[in-house]
Short mmCIF file of C-alpha atoms in Angstrom, two decimals:
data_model
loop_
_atom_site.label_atom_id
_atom_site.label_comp_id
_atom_site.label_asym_id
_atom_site.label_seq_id
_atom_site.Cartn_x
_atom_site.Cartn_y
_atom_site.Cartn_z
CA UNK O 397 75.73 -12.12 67.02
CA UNK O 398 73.51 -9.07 66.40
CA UNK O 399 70.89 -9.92 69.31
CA UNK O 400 73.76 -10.55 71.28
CA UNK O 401 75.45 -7.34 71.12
CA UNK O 402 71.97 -6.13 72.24
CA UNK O 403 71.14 -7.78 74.43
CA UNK O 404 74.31 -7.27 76.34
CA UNK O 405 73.88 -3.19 75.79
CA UNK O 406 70.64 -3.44 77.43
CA UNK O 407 71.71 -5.57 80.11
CA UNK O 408 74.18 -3.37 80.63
CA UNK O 409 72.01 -0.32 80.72
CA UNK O 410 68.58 -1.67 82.33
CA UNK O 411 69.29 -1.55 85.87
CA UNK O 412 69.81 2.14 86.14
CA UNK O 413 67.84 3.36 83.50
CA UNK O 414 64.47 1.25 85.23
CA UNK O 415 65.84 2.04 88.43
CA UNK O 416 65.40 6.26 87.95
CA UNK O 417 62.28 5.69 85.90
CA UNK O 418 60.93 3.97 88.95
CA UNK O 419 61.76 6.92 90.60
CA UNK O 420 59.94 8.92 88.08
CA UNK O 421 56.40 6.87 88.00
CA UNK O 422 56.59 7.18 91.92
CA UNK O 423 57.26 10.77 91.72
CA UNK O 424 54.15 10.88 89.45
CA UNK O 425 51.98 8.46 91.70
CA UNK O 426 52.74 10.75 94.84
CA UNK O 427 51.97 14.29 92.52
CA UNK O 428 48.65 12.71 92.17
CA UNK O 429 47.08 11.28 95.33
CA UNK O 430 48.89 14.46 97.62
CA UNK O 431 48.75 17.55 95.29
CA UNK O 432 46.11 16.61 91.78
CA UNK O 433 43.56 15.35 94.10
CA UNK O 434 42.75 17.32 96.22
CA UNK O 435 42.29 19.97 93.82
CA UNK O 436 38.76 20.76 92.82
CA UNK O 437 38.92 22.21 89.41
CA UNK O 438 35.31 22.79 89.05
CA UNK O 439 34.53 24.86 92.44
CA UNK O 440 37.51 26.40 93.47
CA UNK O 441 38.11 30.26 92.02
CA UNK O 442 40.62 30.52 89.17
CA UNK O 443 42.98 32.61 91.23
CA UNK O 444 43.69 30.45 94.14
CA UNK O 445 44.56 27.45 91.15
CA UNK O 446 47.06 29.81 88.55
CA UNK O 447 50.11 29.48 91.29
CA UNK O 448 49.65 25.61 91.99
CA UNK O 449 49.01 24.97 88.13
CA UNK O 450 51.88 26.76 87.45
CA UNK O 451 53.87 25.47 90.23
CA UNK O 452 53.03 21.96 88.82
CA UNK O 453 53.40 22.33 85.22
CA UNK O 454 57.11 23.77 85.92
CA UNK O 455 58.06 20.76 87.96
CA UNK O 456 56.40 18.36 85.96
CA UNK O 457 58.42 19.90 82.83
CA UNK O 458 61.76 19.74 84.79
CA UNK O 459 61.14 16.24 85.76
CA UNK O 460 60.02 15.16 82.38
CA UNK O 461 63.19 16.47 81.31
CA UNK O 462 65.74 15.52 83.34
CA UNK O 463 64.61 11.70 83.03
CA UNK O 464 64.65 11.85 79.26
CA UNK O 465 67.99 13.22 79.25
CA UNK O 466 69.44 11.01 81.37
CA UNK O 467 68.02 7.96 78.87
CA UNK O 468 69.87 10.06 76.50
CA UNK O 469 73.09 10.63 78.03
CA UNK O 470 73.26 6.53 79.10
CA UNK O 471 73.00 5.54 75.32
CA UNK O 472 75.40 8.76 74.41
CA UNK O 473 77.88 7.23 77.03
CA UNK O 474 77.10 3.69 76.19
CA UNK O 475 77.99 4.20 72.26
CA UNK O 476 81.31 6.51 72.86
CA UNK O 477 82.39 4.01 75.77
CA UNK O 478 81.82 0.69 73.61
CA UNK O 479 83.65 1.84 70.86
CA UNK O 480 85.89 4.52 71.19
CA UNK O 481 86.99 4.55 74.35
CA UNK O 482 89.68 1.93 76.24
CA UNK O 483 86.56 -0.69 76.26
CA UNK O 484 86.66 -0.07 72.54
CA UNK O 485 89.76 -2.25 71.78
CA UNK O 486 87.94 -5.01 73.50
CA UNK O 487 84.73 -4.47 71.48
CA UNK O 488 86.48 -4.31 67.86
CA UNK O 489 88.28 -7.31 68.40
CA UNK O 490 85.26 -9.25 68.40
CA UNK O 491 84.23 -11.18 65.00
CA UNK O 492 81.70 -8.12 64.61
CA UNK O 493 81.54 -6.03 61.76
CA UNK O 494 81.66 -2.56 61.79
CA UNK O 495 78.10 -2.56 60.65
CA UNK O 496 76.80 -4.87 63.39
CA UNK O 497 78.38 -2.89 66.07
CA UNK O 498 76.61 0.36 64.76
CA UNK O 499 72.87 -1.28 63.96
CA UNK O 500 73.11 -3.00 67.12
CA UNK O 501 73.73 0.25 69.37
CA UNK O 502 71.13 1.80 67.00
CA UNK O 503 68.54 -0.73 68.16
CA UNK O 504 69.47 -0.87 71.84
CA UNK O 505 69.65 2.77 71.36
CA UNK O 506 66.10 3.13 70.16
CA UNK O 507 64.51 0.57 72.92
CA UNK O 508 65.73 2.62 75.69
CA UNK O 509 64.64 5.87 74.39
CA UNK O 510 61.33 4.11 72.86
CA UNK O 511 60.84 2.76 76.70
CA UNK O 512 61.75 5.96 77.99
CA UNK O 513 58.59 7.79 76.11
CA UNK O 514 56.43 5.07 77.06
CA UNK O 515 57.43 4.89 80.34
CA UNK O 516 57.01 9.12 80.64
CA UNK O 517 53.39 8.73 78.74
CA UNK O 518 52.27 6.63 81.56
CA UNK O 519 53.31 8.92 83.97
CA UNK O 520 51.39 11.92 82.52
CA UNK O 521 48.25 9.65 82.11
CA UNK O 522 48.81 8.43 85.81
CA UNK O 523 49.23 11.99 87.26
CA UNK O 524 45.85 13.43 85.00
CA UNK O 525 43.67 10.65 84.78
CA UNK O 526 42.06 11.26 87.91
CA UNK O 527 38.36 12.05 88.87
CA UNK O 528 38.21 15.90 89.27
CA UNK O 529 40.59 16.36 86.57
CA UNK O 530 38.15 14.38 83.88
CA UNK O 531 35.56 16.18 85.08
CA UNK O 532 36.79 19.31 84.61
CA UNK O 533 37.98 18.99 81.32
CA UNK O 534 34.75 17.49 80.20
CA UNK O 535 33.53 21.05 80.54
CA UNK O 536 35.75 22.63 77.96
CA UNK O 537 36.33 19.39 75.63
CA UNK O 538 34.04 20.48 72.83
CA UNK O 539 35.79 23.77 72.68
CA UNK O 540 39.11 21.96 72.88
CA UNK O 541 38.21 19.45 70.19
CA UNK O 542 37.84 22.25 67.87
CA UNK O 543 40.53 24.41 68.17
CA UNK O 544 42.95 21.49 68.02
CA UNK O 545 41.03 20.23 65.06
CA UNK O 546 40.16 16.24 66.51
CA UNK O 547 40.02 14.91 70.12
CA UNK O 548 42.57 14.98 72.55
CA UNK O 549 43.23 11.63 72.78
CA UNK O 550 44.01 11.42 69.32
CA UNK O 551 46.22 14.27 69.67
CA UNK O 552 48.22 13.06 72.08
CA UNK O 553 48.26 9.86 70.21
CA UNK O 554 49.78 11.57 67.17
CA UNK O 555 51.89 13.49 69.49
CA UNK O 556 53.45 10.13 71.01
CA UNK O 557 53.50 8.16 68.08
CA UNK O 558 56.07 11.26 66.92
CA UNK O 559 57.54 11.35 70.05
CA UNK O 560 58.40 7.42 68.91
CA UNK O 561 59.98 8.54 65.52
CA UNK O 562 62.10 11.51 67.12
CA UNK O 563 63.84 8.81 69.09
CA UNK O 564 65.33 7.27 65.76
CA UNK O 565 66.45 10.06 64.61
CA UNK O 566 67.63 11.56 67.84
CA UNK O 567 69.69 8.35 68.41
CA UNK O 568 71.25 8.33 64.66
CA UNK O 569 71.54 12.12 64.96
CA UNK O 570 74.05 11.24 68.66
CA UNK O 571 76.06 8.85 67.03
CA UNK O 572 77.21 10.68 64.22
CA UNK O 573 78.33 13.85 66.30
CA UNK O 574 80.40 11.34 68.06
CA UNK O 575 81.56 9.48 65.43
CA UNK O 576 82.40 13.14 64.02
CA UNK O 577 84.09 14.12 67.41
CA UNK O 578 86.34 10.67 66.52
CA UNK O 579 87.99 12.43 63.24
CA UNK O 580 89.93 14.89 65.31
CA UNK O 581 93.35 13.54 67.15
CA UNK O 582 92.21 15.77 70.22
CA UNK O 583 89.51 16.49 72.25
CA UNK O 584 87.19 14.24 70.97
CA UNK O 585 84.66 14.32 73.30
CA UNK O 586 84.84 18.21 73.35
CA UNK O 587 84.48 18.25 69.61
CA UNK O 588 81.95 15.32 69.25
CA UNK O 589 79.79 18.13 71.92
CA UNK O 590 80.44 20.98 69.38
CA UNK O 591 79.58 19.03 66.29
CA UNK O 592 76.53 18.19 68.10
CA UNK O 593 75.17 21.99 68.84
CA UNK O 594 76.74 23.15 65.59
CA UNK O 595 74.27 20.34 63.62
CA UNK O 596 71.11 21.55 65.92
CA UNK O 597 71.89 24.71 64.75
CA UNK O 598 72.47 24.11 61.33
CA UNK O 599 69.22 21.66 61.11
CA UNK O 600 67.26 24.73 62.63
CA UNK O 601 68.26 26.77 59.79
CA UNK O 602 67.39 24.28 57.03
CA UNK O 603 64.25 23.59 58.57
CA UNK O 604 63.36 27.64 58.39
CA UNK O 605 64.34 27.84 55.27
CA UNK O 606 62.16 24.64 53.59
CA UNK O 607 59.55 26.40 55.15
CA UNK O 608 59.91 29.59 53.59
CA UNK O 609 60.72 27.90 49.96
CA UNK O 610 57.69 25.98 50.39
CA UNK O 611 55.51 28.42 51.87
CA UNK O 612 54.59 26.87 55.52
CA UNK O 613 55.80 29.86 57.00
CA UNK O 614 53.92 32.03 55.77
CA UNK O 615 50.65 29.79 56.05
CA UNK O 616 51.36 29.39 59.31
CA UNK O 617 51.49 32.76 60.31
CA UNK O 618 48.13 33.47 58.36
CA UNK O 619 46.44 31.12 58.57
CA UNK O 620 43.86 30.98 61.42
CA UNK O 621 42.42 27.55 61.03
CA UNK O 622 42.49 24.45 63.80
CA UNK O 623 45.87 23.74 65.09
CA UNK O 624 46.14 19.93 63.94
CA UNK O 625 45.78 21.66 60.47
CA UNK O 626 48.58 24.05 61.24
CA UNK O 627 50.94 21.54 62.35
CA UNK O 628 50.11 18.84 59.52
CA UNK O 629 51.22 21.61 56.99
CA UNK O 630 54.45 22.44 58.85
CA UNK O 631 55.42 18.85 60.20
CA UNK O 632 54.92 17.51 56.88
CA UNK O 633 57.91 19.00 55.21
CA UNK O 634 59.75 18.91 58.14
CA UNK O 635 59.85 15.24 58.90
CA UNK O 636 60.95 14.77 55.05
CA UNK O 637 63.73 17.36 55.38
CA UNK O 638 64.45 14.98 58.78
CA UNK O 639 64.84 11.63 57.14
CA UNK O 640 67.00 12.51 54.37
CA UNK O 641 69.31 14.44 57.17
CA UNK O 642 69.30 11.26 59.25
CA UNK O 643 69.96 9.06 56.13
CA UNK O 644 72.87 10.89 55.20
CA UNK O 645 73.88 10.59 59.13
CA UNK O 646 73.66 7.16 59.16
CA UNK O 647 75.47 6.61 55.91
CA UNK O 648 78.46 9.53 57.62
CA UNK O 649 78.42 7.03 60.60
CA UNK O 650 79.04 3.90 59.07
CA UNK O 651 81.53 5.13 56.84
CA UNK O 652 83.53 6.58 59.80
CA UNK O 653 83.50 3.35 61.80
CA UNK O 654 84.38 1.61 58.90
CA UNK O 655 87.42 3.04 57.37
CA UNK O 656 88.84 6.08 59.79
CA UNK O 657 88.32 4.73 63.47
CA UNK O 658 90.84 5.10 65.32
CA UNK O 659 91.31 4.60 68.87
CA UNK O 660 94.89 5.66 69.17
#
């Protein structure tokens, strides 16, 4: 019954969320063949390239982010419709446990937002893998190997490869500010929203403060080493401090669903 449940979320989901990721690969296959090449990185002065770098890099950002939070708001919507909403009485009526229901929007969960940064990875390599960009950036690659502290492939290959865990707990992190936002009699949604900014901020705040009882902050600001060094001391402690939070918010979720759901 498990595979079932997911593979009716995805089904459910797949057709839009491929559908505006098409949009995005084809928005990344037209940025390179009408605006990366036919830039010449080598020849051209530095001047005439700072406005359509920058130009670039800003709508490249914005893009990157509006498709990732659309992934995110279709498994937000997905989980909060499913089970809490009108569709809800349909869904708990099934000979599901409360369990099942939660891992299996978990793991649909974490496919679409796994596909998304997959999906968003081969967008960036189609947009910079061209000719003149290669070249250029064989120029400055020794220099860049050492002040990141290893190659930049495997850089971005760590990079991703977090980008990959972040989903997990972004996913467990969304359910249990809506599972939260379920405890109230009113305004659910609206307080399911709050709980969500008010656990950001209160995960910012515990992250500061690990690193200041353990010290990273203070290595980090002197400490004038390679950057993959840098970030190995900070992310370290951080991504420990991370999976205990999103432990204990998977443990909060289940025990919501399980004995104080209410759909009334």
């Amino acid at each position: 019954m498990l595979g079932k449940l997911i593979k009716y979320d995805l089904k459910a989901s797949m057709k839009v969320f491929l559908m505006f990721h098409l949009v995005f690969l084809l928005a990344c296959g037209f940025g390179r063949v009408f605006f990366i090449n036919q830039m010449d990185f080598i020849n051209a002065p530095s001047k005439a390239l700072f406005a359509p770098i920058v130009i670039l890099i800003c709508l490249v950002t914005i893009l990157i982010v509006a498709v990732n939070i659309c992934s995110w708001l279709m498994i937000t919507f997905r989980f909060y419709r499913n089970l809490f909403s009108g569709e809800g009485y349909l869904s708990w009526t099934l000979p599901v446990s409360g369990i099942r229901h939660l891992w299996a929007k978990i793991i649909s969960g974490c496919i679409l937002m796994w596909t998304d940064t997959v999906i968003i990875a081969l967008g960036m390599f189609l947009l910079l893998s061209g000719r003149n960009v290669t070249e250029a950036y064989s120029l400055i690659a020794a220099d860049a190997t050492e002040s990141l502290g290893m190659p930049i492939s495997t850089f971005f290959l760590y990079a991703f490869l977090f980008c990959l865990i972040s989903c997990i707990t972004s996913v467990i992190s969304t359910y249990f500010c809506i599972a939260v936002g379920q405890l109230f009699s009113n305004h659910r949604v609206l307080c399911a929203v709050a709980a969500y900014f008010i656990l950001s901020f209160v995960l910012q705040i515990g992250v500061f403060l690990l690193m200041l009882l353990s010290g990273s902050f203070d290595y980090y600001m002197r400490f004038s080493g390679n950057f993959a060094e840098q970030m190995a001391h900070i992310m370290i402690p951080t991504f420990l401090f991370s999976a205990i939070v999103t432990l204990g918010e998977y443990i909060a979720t289940h025990y919501i669903i399980k004995k104080k759901i209410n759909l009334i």
